[in-house]
PDB file of C-alpha atoms in Angstrom:
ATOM      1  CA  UNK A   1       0.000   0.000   0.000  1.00 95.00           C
ATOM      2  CA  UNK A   2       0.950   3.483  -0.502  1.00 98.00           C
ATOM      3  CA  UNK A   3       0.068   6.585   0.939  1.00 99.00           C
ATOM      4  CA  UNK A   4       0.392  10.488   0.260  1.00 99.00           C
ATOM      5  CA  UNK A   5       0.979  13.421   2.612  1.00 99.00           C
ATOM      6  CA  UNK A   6      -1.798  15.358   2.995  1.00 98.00           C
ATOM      7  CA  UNK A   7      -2.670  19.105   5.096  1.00 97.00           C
ATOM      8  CA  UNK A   8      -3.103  18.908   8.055  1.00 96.00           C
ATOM      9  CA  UNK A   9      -4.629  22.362   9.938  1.00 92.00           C
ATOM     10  CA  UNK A  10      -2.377  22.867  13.338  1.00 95.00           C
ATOM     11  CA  UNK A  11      -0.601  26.171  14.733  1.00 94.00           C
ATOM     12  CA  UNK A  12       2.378  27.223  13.093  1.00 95.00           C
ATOM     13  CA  UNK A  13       1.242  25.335  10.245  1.00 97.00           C
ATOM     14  CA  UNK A  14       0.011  27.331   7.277  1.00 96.00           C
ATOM     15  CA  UNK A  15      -1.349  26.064   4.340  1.00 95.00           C
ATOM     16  CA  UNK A  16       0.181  28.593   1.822  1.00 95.00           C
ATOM     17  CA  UNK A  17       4.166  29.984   2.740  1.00 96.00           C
ATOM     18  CA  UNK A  18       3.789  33.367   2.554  1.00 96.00           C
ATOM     19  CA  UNK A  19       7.252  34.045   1.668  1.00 96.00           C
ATOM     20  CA  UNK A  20      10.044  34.256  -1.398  1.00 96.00           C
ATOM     21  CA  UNK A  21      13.892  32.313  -1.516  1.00 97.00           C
ATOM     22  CA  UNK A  22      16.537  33.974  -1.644  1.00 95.00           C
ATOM     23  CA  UNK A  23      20.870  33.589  -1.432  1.00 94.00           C
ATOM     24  CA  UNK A  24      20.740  36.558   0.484  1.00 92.00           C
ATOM     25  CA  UNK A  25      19.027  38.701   2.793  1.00 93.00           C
ATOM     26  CA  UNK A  26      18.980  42.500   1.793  1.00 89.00           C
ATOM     27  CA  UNK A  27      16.505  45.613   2.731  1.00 88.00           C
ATOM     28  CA  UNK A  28      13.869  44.508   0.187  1.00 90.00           C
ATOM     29  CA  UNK A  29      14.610  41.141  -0.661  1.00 90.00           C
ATOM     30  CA  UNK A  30      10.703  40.102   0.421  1.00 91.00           C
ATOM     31  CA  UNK A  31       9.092  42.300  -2.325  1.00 91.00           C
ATOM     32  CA  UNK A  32      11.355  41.495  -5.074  1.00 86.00           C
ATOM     33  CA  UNK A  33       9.972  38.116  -5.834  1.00 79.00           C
ATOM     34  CA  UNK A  34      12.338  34.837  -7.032  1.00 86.00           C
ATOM     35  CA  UNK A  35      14.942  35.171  -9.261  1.00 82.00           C
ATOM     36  CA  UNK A  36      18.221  32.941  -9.250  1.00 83.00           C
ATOM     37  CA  UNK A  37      18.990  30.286 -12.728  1.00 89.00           C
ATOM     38  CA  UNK A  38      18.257  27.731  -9.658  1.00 92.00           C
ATOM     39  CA  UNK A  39      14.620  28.683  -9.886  1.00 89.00           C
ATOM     40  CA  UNK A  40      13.942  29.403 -12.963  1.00 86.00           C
ATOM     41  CA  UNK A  41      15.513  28.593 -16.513  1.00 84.00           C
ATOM     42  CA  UNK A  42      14.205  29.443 -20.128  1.00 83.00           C
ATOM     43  CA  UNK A  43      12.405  26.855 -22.002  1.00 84.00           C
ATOM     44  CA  UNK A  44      14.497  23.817 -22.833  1.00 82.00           C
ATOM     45  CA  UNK A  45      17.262  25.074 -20.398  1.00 84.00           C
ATOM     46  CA  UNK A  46      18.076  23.062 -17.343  1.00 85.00           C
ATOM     47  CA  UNK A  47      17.721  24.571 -13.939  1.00 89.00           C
ATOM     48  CA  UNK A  48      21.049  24.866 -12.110  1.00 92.00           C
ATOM     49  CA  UNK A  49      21.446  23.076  -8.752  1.00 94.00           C
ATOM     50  CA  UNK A  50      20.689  24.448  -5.493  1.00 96.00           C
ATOM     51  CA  UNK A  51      22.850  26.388  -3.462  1.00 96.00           C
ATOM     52  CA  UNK A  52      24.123  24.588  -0.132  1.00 97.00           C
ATOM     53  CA  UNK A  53      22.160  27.231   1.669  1.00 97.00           C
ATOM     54  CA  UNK A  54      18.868  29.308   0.829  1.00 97.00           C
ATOM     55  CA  UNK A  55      16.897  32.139   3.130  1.00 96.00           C
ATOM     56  CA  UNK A  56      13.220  31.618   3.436  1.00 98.00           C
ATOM     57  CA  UNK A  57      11.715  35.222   4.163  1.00 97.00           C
ATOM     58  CA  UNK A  58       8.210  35.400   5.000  1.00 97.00           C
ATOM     59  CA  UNK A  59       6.073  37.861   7.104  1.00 95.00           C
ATOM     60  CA  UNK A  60       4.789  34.615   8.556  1.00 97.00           C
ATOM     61  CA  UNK A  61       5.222  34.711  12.435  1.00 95.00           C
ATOM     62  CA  UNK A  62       6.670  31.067  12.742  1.00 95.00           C
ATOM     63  CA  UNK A  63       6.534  27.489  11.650  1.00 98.00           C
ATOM     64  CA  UNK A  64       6.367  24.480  13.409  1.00 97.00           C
ATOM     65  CA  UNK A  65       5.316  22.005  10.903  1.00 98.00           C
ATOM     66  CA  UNK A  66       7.291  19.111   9.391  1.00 98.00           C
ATOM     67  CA  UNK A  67       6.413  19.066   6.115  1.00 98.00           C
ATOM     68  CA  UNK A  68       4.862  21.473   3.871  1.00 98.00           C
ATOM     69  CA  UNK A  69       5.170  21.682  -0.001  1.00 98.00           C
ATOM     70  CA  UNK A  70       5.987  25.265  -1.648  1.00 97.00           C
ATOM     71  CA  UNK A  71       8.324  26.670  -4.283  1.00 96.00           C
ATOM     72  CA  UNK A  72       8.205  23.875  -6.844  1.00 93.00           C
ATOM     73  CA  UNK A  73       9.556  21.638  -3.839  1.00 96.00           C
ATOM     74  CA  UNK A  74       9.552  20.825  -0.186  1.00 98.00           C
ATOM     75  CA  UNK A  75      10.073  22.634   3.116  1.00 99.00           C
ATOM     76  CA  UNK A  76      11.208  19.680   5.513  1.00 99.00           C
ATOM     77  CA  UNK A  77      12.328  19.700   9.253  1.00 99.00           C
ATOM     78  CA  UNK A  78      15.362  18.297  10.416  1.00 98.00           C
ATOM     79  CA  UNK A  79      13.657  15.252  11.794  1.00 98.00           C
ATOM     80  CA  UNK A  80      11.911  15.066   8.523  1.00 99.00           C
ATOM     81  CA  UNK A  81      15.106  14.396   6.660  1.00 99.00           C
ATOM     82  CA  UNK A  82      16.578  12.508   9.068  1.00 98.00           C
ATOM     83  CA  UNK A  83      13.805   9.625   8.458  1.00 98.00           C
ATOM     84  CA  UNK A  84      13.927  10.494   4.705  1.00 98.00           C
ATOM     85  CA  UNK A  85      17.611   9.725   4.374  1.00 98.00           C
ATOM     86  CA  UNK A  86      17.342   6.408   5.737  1.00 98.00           C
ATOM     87  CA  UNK A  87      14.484   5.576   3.169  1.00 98.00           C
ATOM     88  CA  UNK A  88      15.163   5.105  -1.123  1.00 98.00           C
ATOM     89  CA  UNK A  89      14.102   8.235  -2.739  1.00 96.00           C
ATOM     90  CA  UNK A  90      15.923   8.544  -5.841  1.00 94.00           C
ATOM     91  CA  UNK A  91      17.567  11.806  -7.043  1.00 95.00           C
ATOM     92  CA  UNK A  92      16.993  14.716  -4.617  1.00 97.00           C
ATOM     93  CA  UNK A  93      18.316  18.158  -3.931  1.00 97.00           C
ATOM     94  CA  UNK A  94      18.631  19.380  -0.370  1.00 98.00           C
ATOM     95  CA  UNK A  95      19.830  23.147   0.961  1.00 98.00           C
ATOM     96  CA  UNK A  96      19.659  25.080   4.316  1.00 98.00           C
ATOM     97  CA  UNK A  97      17.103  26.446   4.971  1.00 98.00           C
ATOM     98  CA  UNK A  98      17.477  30.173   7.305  1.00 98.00           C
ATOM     99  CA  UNK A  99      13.736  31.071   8.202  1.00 98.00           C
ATOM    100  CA  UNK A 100      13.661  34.737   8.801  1.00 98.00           C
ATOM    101  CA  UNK A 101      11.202  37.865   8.946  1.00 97.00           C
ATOM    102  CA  UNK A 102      11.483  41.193   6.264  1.00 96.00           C
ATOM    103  CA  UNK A 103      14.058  42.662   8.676  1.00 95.00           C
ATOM    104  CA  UNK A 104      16.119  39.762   9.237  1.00 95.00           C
ATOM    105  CA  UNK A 105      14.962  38.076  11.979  1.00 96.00           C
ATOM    106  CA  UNK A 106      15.392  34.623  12.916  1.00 96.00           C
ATOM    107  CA  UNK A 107      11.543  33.405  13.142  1.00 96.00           C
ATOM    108  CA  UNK A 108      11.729  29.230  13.498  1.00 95.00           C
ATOM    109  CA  UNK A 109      13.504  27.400  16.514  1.00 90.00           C
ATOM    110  CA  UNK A 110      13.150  24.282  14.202  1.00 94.00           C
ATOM    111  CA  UNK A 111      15.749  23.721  12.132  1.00 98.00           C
ATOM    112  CA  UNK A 112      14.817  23.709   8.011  1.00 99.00           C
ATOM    113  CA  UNK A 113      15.761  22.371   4.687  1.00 99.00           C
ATOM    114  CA  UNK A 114      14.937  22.916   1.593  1.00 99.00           C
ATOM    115  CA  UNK A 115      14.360  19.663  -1.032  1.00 98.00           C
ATOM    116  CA  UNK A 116      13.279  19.030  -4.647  1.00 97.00           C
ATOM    117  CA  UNK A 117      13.431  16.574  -7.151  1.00 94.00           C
ATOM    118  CA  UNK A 118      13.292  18.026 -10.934  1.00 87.00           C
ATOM    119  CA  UNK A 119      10.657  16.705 -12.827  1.00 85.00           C
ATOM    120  CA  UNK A 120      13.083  14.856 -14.849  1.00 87.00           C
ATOM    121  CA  UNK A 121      13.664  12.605 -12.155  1.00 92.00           C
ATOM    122  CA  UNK A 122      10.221  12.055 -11.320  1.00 96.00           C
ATOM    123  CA  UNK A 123       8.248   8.640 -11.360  1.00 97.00           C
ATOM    124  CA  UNK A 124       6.681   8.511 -14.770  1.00 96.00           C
ATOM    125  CA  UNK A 125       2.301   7.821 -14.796  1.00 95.00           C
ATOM    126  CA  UNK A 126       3.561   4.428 -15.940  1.00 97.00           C
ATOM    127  CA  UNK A 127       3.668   3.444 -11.899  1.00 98.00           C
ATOM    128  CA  UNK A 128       0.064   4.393 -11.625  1.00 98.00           C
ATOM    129  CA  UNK A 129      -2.005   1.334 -12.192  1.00 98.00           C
ATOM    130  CA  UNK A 130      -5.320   2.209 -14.070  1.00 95.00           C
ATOM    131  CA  UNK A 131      -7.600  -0.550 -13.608  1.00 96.00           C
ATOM    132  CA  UNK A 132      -7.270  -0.573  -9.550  1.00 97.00           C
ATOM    133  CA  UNK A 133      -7.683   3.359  -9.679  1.00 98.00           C
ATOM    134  CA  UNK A 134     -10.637   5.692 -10.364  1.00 98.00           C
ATOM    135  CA  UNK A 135      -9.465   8.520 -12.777  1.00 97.00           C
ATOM    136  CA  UNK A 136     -11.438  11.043 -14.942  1.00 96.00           C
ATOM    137  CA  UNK A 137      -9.855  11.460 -18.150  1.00 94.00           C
ATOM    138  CA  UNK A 138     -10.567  14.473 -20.876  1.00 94.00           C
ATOM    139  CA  UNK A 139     -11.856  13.528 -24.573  1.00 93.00           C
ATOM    140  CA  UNK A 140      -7.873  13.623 -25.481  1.00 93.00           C
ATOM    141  CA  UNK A 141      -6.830  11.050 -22.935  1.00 89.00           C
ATOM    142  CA  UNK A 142      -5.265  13.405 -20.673  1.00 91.00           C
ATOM    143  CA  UNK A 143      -5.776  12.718 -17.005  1.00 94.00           C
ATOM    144  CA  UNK A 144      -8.276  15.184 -15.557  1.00 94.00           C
ATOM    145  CA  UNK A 145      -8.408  14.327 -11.993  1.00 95.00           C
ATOM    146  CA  UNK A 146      -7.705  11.509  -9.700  1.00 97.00           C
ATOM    147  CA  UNK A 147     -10.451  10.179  -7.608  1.00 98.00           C
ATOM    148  CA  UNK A 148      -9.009   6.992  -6.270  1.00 98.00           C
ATOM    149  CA  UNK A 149      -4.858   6.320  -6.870  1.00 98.00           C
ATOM    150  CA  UNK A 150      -3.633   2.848  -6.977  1.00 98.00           C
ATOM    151  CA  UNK A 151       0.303   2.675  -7.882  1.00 98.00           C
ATOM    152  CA  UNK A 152       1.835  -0.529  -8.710  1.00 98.00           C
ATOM    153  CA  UNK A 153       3.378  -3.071  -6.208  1.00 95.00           C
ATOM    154  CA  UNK A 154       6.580  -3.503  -8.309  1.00 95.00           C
ATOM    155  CA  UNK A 155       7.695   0.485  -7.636  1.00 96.00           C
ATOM    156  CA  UNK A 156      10.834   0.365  -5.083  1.00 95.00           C
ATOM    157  CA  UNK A 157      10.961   3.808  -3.555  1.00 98.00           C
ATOM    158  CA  UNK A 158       9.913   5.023  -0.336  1.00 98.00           C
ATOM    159  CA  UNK A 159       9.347   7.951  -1.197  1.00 98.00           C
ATOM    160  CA  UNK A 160       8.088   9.516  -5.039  1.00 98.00           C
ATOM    161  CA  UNK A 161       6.824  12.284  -7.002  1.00 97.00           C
ATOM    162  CA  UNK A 162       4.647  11.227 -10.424  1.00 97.00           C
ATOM    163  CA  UNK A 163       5.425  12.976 -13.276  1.00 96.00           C
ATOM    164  CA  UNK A 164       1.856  13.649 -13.895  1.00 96.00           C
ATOM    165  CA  UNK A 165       0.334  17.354 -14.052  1.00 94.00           C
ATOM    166  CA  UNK A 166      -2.738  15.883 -12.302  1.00 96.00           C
ATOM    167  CA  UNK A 167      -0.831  15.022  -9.395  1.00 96.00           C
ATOM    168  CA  UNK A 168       1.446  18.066  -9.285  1.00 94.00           C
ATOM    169  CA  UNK A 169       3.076  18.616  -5.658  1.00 94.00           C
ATOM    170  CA  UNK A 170       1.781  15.437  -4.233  1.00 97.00           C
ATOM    171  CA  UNK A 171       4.404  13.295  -2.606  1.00 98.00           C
ATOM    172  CA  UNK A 172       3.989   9.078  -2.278  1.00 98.00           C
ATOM    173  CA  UNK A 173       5.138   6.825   0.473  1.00 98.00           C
ATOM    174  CA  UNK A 174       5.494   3.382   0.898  1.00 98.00           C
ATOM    175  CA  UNK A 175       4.328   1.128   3.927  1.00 98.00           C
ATOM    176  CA  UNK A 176       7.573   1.074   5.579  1.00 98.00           C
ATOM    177  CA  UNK A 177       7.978   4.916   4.784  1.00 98.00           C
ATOM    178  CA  UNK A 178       4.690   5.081   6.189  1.00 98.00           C
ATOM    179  CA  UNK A 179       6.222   3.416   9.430  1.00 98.00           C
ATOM    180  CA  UNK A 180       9.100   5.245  10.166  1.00 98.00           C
ATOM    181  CA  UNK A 181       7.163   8.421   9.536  1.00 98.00           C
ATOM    182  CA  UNK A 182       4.249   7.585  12.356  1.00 97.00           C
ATOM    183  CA  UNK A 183       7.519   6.870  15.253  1.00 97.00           C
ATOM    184  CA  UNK A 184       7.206  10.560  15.620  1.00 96.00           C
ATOM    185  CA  UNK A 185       4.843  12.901  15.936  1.00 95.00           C
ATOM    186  CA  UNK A 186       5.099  15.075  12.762  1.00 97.00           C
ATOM    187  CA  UNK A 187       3.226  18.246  12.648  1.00 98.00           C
ATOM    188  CA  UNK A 188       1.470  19.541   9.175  1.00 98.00           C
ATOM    189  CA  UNK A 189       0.958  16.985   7.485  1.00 98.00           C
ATOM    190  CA  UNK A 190      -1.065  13.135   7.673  1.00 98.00           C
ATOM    191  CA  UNK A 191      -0.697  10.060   5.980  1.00 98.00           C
ATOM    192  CA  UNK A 192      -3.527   8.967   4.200  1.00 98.00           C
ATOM    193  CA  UNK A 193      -3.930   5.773   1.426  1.00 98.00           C
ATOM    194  CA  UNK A 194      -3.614   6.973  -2.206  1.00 99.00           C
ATOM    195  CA  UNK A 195      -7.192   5.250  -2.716  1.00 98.00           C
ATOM    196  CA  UNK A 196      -8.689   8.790  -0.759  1.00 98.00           C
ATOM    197  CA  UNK A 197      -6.753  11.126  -2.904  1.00 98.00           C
ATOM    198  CA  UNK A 198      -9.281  12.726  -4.351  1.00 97.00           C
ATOM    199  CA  UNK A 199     -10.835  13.918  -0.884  1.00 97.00           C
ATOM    200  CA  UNK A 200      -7.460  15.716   0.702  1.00 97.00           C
ATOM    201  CA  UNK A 201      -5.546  18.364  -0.008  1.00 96.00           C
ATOM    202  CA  UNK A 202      -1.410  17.586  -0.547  1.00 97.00           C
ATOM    203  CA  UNK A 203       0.689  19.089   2.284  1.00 96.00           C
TER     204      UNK A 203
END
């Protein structure tokens, strides 16, 4: 079985990251926006790799969640990536992550980090298994939504994107992912089988 992270409302644990990543902090740097060839790249370029450490600056008065998905990747605590380097993920990116306020201020006593995968690297739809799930495709095949998600037995990670617009920002678990994850008590987020997909919101 497989599950996928899904929101879950506590303190400290927004559902949208009011915020922008930077290199740097500067006077300013929150009403800028995103720039950096890490973030973005022109069409058919690749984006570079993140830097070893990134500033999160938000006029959000403090996290305290564990996982939360924003800026085309994760937001992850420390004891987040502790489990998740013990599991098989396939290619990821990971940075620092400073959390701090429009003038500078340090906002988080958790630690942070920053991961993505590229969608290059992603699990392709070909893990989804059709017949066991309940999709709603458009008149040109395209997925439209996913009701129910079934993914097949034979994938070996732990822990997965799909390359599959439908699904865009969810993250997959396995069982023993699954596990490790429930030891602790994580904040933000709840595990909950791919077959209810289509009634929660992706952390």
């Amino acid at each position: 079985m497989f599950y996928t992270l899904a929101i879950k409302t506590e303190k400290s644990c927004p559902v949208f990251i009011d915020g922008v990543l930077s290199e740097s902090f500067y006077p300013g740097a929150y009403d800028e926006g995103m720039s950096g060839s890490w973030y973005y790249s022109e069409p058919g370029e690749p984006l570079a790799l993140l830097p070893g450490k990134l500033l999160l600056i938000t006029k959000d008065k403090g996290y305290n969640f564990d996982f939360r998905t924003a800026f085309e990747g994760h937001i992850v605590s420390e004891q987040f990536l502790s489990i998740f380097k013990t599991l098989k993920t396939g290619k990821w990116e990971t940075a620092e992550l400073s959390i701090v306020n429009p003038k500078g201020d340090n906002i988080c006593a958790k630690k942070y980090y920053f991961i993505r995968q590229i969608m290059q690297e992603q699990e392709t739809p070909a893990v989804i298994d059709p017949d066991k799930s309940n999709i709603n495709y458009r008149k040109s095949g395209e997925i439209k939504n996913v009701i129910a998600l079934a993914i097949k037995d034979d994938v070996k990670l732990d822990f997965f994107s799909i390359f599959e617009i439908s699904l865009l920002g969810y993250t997959f678990v396995s069982s023993g992912a699954a596990e490790a994850f429930l030891k602790y008590e994580m904040k933000g987020f709840e595990l909950v089988s791919t077959e209810k997909i289509g009634t929660v919101r992706r952390a």
